[in-house]
Coordinates of C-alpha atoms and ligand atoms in Angstrom, one line a residue:
X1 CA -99.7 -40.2 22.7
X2 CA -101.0 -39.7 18.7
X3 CA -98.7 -40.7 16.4
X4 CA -98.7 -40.8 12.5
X5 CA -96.1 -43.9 12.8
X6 CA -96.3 -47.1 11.8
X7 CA -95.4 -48.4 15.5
X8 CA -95.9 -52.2 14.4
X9 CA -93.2 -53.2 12.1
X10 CA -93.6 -55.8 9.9
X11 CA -91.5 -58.7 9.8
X12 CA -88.2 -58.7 7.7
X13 CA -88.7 -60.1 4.3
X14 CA -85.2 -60.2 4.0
X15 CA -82.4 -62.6 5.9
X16 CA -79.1 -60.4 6.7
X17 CA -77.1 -62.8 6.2
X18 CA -78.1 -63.7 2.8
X19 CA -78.0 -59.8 2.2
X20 CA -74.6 -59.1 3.4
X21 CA -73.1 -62.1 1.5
X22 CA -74.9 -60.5 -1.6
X23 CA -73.4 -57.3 -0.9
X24 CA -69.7 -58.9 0.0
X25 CA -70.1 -60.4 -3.9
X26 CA -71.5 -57.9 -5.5
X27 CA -73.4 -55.0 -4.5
X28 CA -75.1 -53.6 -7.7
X29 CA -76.8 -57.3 -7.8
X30 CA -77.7 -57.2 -4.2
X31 CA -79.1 -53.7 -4.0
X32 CA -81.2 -54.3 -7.2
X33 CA -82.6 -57.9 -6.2
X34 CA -83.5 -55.9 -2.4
X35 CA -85.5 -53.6 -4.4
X36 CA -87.0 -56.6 -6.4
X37 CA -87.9 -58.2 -3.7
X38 CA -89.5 -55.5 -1.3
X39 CA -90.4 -52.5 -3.7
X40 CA -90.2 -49.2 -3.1
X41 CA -89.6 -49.3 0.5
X42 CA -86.7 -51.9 1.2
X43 CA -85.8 -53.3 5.4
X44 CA -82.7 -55.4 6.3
X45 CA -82.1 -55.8 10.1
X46 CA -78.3 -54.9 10.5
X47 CA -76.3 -55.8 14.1
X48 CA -77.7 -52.6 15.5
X49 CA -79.6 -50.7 13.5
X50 CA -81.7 -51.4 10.6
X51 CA -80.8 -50.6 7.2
X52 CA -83.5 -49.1 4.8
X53 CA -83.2 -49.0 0.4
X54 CA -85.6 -46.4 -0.9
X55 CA -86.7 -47.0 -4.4
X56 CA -89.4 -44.7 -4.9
X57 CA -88.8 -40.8 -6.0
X58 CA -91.3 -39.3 -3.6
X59 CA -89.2 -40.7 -1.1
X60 CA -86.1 -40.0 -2.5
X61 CA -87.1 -36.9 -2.8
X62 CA -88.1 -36.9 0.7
X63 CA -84.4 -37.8 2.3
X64 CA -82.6 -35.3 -0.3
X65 CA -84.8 -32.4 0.2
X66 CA -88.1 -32.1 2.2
X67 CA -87.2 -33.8 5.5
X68 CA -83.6 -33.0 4.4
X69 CA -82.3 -31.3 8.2
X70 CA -83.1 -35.0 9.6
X71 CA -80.8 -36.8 7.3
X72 CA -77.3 -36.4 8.1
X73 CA -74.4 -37.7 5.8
X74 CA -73.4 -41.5 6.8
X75 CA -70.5 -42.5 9.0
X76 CA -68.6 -43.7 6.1
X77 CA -68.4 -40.4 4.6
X78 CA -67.8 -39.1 7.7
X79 CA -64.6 -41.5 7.8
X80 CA -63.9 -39.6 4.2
X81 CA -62.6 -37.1 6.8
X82 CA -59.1 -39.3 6.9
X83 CA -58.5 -38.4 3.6
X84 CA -60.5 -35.3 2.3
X85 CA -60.4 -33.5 6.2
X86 CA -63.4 -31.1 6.7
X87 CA -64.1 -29.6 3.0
X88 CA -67.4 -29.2 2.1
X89 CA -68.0 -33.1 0.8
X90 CA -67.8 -34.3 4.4
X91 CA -69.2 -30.7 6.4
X92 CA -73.0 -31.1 8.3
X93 CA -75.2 -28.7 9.2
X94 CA -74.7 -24.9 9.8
X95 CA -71.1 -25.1 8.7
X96 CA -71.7 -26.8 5.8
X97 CA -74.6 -23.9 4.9
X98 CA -72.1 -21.1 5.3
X99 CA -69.5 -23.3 3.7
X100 CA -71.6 -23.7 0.5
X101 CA -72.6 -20.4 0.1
X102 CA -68.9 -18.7 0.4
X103 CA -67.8 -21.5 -2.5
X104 CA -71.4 -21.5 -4.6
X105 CA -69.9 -18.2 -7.2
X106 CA -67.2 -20.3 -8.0
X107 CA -69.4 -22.4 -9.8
X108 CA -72.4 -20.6 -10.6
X109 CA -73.7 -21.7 -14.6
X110 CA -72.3 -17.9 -15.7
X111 CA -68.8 -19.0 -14.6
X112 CA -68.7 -21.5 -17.2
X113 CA -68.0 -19.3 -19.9
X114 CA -64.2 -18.6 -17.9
X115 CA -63.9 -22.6 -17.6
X116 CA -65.3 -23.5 -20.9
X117 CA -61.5 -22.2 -22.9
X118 CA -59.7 -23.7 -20.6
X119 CA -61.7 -26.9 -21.3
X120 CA -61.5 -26.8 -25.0
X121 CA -57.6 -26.1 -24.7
X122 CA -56.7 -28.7 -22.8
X123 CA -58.5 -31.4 -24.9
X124 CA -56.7 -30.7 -28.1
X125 CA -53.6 -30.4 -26.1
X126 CA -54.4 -34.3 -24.9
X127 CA -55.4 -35.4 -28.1
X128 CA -52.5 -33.9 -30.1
X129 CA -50.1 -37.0 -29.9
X130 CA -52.6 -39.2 -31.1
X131 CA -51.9 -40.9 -33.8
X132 CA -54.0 -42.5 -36.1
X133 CA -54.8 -46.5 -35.7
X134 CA -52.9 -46.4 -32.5
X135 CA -54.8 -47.8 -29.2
X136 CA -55.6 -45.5 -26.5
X137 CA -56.5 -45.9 -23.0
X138 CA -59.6 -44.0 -22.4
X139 CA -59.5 -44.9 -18.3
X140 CA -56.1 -43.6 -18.4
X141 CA -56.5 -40.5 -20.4
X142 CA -59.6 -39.2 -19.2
X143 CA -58.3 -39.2 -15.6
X144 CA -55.6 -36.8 -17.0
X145 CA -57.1 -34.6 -19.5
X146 CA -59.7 -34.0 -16.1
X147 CA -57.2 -33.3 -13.9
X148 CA -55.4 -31.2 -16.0
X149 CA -58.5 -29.2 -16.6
X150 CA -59.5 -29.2 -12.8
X151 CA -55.7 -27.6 -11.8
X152 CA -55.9 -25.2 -14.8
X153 CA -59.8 -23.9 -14.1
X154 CA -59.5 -24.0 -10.1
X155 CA -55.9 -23.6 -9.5
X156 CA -54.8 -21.4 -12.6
X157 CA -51.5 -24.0 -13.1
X158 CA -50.6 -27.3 -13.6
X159 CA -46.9 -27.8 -12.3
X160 CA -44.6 -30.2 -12.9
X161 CA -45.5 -33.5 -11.9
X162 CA -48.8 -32.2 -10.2
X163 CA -50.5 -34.6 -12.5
X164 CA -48.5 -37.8 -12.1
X165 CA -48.4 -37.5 -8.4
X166 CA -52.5 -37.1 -7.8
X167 CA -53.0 -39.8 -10.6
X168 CA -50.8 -42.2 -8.5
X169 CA -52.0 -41.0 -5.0
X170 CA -55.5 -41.3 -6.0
X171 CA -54.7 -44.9 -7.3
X172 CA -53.4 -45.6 -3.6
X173 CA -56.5 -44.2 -2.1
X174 CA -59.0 -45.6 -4.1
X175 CA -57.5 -49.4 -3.1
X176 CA -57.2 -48.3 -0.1
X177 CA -60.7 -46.7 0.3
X178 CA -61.9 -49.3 2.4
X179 CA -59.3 -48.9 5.0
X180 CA -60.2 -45.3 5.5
X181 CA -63.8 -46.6 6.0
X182 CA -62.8 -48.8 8.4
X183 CA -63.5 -47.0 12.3
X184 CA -59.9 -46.9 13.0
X185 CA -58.2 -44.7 15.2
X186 CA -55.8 -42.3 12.8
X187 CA -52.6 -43.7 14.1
X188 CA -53.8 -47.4 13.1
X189 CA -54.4 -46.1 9.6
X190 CA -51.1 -44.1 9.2
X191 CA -49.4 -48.2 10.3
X192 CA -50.2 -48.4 6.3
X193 CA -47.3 -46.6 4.8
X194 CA -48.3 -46.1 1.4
X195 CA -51.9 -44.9 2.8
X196 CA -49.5 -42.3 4.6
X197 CA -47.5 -41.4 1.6
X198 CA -50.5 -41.0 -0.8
X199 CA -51.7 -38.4 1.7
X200 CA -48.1 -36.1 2.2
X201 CA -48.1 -36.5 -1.7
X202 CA -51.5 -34.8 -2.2
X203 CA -50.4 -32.4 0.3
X204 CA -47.4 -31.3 -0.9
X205 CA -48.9 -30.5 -3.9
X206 CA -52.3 -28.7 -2.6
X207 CA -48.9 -26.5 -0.9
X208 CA -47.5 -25.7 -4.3
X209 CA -50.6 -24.9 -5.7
X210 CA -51.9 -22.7 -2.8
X211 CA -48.5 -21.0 -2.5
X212 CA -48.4 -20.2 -6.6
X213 CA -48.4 -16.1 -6.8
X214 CA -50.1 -16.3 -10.3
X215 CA -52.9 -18.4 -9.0
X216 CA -55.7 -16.1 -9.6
X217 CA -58.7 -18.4 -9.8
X218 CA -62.2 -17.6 -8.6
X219 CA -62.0 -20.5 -6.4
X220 CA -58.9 -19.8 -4.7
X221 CA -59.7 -16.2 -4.7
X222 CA -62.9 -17.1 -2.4
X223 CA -60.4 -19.6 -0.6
X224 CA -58.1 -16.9 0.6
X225 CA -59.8 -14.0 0.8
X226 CA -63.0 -15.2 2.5
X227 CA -62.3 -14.9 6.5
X228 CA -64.3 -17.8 7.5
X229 CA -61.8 -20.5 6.7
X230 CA -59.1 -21.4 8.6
X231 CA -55.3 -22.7 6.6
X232 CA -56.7 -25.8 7.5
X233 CA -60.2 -25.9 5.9
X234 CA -58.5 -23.8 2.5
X235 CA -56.2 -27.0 2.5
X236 CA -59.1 -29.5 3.2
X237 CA -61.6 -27.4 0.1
X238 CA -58.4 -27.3 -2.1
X239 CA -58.1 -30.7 -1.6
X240 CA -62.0 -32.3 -2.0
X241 CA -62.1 -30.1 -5.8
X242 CA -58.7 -31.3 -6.9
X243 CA -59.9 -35.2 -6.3
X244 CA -63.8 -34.6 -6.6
X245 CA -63.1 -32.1 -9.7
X246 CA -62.1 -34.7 -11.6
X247 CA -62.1 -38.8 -11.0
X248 CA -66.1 -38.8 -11.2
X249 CA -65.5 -36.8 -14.6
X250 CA -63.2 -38.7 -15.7
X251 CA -65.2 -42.1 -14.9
X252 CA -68.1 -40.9 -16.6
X253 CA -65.9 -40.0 -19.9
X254 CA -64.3 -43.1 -20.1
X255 CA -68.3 -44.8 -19.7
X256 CA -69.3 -42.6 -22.7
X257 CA -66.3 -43.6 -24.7
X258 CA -67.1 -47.5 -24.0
X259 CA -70.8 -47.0 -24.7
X260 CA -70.2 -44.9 -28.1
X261 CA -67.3 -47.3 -28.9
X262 CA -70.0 -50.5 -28.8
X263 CA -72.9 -48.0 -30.3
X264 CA -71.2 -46.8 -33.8
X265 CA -74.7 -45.3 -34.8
X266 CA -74.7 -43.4 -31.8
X267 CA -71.4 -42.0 -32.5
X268 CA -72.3 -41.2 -36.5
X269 CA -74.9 -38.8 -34.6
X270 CA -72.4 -37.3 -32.1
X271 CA -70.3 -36.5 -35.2
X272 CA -72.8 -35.5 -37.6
X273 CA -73.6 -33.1 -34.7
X274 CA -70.4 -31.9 -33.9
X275 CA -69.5 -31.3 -38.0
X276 CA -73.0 -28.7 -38.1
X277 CA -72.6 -27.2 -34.7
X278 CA -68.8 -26.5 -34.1
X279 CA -67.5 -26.6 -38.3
X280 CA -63.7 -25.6 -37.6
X281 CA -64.0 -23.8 -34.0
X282 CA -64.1 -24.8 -30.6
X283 CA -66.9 -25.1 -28.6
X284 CA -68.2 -21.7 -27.1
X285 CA -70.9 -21.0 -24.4
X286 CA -73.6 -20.4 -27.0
X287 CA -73.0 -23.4 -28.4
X288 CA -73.4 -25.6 -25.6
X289 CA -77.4 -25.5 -25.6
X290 CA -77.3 -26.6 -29.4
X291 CA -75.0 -30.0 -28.5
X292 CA -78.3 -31.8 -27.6
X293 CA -77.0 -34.9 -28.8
X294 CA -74.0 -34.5 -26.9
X295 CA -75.7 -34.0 -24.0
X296 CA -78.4 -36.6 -24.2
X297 CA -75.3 -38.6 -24.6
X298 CA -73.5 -37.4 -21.2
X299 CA -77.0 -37.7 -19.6
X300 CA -78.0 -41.4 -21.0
X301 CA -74.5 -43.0 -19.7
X302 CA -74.9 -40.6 -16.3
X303 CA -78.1 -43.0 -16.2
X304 CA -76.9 -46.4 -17.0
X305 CA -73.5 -45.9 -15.3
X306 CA -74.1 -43.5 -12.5
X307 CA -70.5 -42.8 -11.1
X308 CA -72.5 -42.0 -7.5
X309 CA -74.1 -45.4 -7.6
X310 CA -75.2 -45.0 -4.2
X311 CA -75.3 -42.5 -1.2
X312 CA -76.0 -43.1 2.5
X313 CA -77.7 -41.2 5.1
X314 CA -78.1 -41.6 8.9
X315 CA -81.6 -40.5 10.0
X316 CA -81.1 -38.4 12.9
X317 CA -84.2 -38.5 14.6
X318 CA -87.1 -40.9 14.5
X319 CA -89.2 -40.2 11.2
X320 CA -91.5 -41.7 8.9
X321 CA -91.5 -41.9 5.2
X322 CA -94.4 -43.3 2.7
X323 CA -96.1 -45.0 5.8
X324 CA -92.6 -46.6 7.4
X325 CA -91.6 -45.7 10.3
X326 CA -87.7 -45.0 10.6
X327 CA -86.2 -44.9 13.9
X328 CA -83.4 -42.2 14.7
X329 CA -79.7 -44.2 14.1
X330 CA -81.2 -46.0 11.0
X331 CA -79.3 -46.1 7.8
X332 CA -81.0 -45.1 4.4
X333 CA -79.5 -45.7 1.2
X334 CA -80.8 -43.7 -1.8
X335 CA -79.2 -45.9 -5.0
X336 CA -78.6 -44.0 -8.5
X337 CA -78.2 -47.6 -10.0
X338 CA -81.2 -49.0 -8.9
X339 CA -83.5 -46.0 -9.2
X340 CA -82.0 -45.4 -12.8
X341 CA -82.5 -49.3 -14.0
X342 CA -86.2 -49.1 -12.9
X343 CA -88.6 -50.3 -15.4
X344 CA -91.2 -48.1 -14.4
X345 CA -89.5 -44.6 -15.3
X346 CA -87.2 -46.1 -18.4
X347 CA -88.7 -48.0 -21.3
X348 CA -85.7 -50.7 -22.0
X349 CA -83.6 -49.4 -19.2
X350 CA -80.8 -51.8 -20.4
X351 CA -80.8 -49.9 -23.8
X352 CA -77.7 -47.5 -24.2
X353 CA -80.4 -44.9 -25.9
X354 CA -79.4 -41.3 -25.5
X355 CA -82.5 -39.9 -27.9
X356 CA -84.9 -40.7 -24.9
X357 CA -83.5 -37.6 -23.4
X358 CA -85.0 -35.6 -26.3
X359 CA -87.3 -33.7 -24.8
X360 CA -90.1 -34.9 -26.4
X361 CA -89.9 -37.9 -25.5
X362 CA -89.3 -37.7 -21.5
X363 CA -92.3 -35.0 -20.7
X364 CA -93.3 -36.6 -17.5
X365 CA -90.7 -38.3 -15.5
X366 CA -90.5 -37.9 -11.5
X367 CA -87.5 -35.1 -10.7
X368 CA -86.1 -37.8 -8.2
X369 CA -86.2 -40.7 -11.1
X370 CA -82.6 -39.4 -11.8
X371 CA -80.1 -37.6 -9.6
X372 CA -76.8 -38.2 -10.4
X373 CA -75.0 -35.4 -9.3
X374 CA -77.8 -36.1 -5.8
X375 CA -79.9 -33.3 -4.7
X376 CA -81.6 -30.9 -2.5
X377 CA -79.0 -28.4 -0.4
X378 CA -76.3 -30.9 -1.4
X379 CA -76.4 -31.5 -5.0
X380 CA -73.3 -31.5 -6.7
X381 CA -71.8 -28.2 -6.6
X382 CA -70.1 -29.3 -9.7
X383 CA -73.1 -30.5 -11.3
X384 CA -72.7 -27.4 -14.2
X385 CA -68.8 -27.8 -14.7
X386 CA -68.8 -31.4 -15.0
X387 CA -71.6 -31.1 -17.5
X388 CA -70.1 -28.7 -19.9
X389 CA -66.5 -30.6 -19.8
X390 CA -68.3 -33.9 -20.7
X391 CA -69.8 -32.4 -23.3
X392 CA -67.1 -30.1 -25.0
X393 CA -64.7 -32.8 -24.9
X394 CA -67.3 -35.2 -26.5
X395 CA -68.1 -32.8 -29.3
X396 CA -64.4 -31.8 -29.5
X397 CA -63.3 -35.4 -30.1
X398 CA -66.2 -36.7 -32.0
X399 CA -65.5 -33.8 -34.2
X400 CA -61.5 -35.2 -35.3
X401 CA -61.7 -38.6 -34.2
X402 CA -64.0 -42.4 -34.8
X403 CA -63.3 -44.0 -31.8
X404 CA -63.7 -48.5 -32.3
X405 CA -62.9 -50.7 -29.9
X406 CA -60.4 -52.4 -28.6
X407 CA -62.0 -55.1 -26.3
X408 CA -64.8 -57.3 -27.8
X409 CA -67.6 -56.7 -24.7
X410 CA -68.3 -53.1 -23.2
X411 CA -66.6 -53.4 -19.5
X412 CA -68.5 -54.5 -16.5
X413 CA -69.7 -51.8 -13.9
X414 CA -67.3 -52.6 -10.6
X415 CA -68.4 -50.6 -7.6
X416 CA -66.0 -49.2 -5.7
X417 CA -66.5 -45.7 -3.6
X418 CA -67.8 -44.9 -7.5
X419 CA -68.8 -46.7 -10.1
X420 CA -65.6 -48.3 -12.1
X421 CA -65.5 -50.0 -15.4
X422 CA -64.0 -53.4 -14.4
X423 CA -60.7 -52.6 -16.8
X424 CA -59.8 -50.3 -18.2
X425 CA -61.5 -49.1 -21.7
X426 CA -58.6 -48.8 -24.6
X427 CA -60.3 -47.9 -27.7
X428 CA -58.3 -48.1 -31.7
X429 CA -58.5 -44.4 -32.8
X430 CA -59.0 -43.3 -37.0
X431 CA -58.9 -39.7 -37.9
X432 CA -61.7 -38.5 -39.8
X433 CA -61.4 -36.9 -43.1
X434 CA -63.6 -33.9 -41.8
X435 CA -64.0 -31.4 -44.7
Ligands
HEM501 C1 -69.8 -36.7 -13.4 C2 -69.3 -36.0 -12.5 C3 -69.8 -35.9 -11.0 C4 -70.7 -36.7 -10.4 C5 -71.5 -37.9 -10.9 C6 -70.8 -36.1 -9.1 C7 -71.7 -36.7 -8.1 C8 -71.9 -36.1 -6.9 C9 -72.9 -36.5 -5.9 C10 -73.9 -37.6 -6.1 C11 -72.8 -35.6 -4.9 C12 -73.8 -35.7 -3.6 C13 -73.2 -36.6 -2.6 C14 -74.1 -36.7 -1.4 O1 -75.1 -35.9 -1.3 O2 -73.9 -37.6 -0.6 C15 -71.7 -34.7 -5.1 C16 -71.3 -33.8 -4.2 C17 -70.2 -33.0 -4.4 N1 -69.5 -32.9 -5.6 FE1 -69.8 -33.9 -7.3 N2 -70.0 -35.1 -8.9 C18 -69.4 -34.9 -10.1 C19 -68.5 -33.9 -10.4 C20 -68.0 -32.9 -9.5 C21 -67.1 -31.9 -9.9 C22 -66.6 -31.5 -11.3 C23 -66.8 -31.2 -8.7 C24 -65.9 -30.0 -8.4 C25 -65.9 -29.0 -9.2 C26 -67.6 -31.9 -7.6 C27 -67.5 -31.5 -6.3 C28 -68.5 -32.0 -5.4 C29 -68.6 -31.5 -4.0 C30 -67.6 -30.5 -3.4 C31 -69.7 -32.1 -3.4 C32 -70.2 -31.8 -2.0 C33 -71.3 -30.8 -2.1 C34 -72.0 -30.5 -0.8 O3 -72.1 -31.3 0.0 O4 -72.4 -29.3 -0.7 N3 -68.3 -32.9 -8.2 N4 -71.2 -35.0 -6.3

């Protein structure tokens, strides 16, 4: 029988165990040294299948779009199911298709211009109390000026306590991440009460929201109206945009705030930026395209601290990519952190430099040398709204605030199901005397 594979696979380079401990320590190092040693094409025998890291764009681009159908979403996200149920994060195949295109309006790049007000208004609502020379905790704060702004744009309310309660569930869930990706029957996990309360908690306020008369918003309009969802999948999409609407934001905020906190000259140009563009208003749409800074800004730290560090896919039939052969059951892991470190696409990858997003100076860079919001059929569906938030709150801060900080070192990336600062970042605050 012909066959383009590469039936004679070489030996493995690299000893499980050594990888596995790596990973058990820390998983950034031992993804990055796999790539080291084995380039663009990485193989680790695992207890029954064989795990493969792709470092090359081609082939990333490969998995994420051209041989796409044969790459179905991991079991771990698959065991995302015990806490997200079946939105469209954790969806496959035809039903996530039909899934994606009933939800895509909601956040086409026009609908921004509804979101963008509500964006702007919440930000000077959260930075309001500051006061000036206090110490602020930019983890902290971020999560809730993003989950504020994900209730208002896709749930037209925040009630009482809504904001408190997800904070604290998704504390619970996010320690107890592990345990959901764990194969465990459901009735094992619920044994964990405060896995179990976490969960009613999120529910009972996905309820209120859902039950609200006044909640008018594109995305819940689509929600209800659209026949092909059942209560339970409205409750399951209701729920995967209240928690994915807002911690990866929220992460990647409090990564800029760290990284302009340690660059001061960095932040003199977000500022000197904000002042010319924005003067005494708000941000509006037409504005958004003239924030380049603030943008290359949002798109440098999306780089160096990817809050999808890395995503997993489960081939589902035998295939072969850049020569390898990759038989069906075989994991592939396509890592943001690696692929946006390499040496060969970034000059001085370690280098907090947002001006190498200048267009000018990136003309010919591989598409799938950067995909932090993924890519192909599944690309971030928030990709746009997350985009303009980061940057209008950015602008909106930079513009009334100098931001120093409050711990001598930047924080440590700690990987988690995203990509954590290892404490949180508190920052000392100074109004500006903007004329
Ligand atoms: C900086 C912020 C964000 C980052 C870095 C990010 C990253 C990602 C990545 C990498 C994926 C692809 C996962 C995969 O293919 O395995 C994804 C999917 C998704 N994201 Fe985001 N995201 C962000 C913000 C948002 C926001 C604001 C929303 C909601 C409005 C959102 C909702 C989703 C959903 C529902 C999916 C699944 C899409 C599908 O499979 O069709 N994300 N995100």
């Amino acid at each position: 029988m012909e066959t383009n594979f590469v039936l004679e696979q070489p030996a493995y380079k690299t000893s499980t165990f050594q990888f596995l401990w790596k990973v058990f320590r820390n998983p950034l190092q031992a993804l990055s040294d796999l790539a080291n040693e084995q380039g663009d094409i990485a193989r680790v025998k695992l207890r029954r299948r064989d795990l493969f890291l792709l470092n090359h764009p081609s082939f990333i681009e490969e998995v994420l779009v051209k041989q796409a159908d044969n790459f179905i979403k991991g079991p771990s996200l698959q065991r995302a199911r015990a806490i997200l149920g079946g939105g469209l994060l954790t969806s496959e195949g035809d039903e996530h298709l039909s899934q994606r295109r009933a939800l895509q309006p909601a956040f086409h790049r026009h609908k921004m211009e509804e979101y963008l007000p509500l964006m702007n208004e919440n930000t000077l609502a959260h930075i309001a109390n500051w006061k000036n020379g206090e110490r602020v905790d930019m983890s902290e704060g971020m999560m809730r000026l993003t989950l504020n702004i994900a209730l208002w744009s896709f749930f037209g309310s925040a009630p009482e306590g809504a904001v408190g309660k997800v904070s604290d569930a998704m504390k619970t869930l996010v320690r107890l991440f592990p345990l959901a990706q764990m194969p465990l029957p459901e009735s094992a996990r619920s044994l964990f009460p405060s896995f179990k309360e976490a969960k009613a908690s999120l529910s009972g306020v996905i309820e209120a929201l859902l039950q609200n008369p006044q909640n008018d918003r594109a995305l819940i309009h689509i929600l209800k109206e659209s026949r092909q969802f059942t209560d339970e999948q409205v409750r399951a999409h209701a729920l995967t945009f209240l928690l994915a609407g807002h911690e990866t934001t929220a992460l990647l905020l409090a990564w800029c705030w760290d990284l302009l906190a340690h660059h001061p000259g960095a932040q003199t140009k977000l500022q000197t930026e904000a002042d010319a563009i924005l003067g005494d208003c708000l941000p509006a749409p037409e504005d958004l395209e003239k924030l380049v800074y603030a943008r290359a800004v949002v798109k440098e730290t999306l780089r160096m601290r990817p809050p999808a560090w890395a995503m997993g896919r489960e081939a589902a039939q035998d295939c072969e990519i850049g020569g390898q052969f990759i038989p069906a059951g075989s994991t592939v892991i396509l890592s943001q952190w690696v692929t946006h470190h390499d040496s060969r696409f970034y000059d001085e990858p370690l280098l907090f430099r947002p001006e190498r997003w200048f267009d000018f100076e990136m003309p010919l860079t591989p598409r799938y040398s950067y995909f932090p919001f993924g890519g192909g059929s599944r690309v971030c569906i928030g990709e746009h709204f997350a985009m303009t938030e980061a940057a209008a709150i950015l602008a909106v801060v930079a513009r009334r605030w100098n931001i120093a900080p409050a711990q001598r070192e930047p924080a440590l990336p700690k990987p988690s199901v995203t990509l954590r600062p290892d404490k949180n970042v508190k920052v000392v605050i100074a109004r500006r005397a903007v004329s």
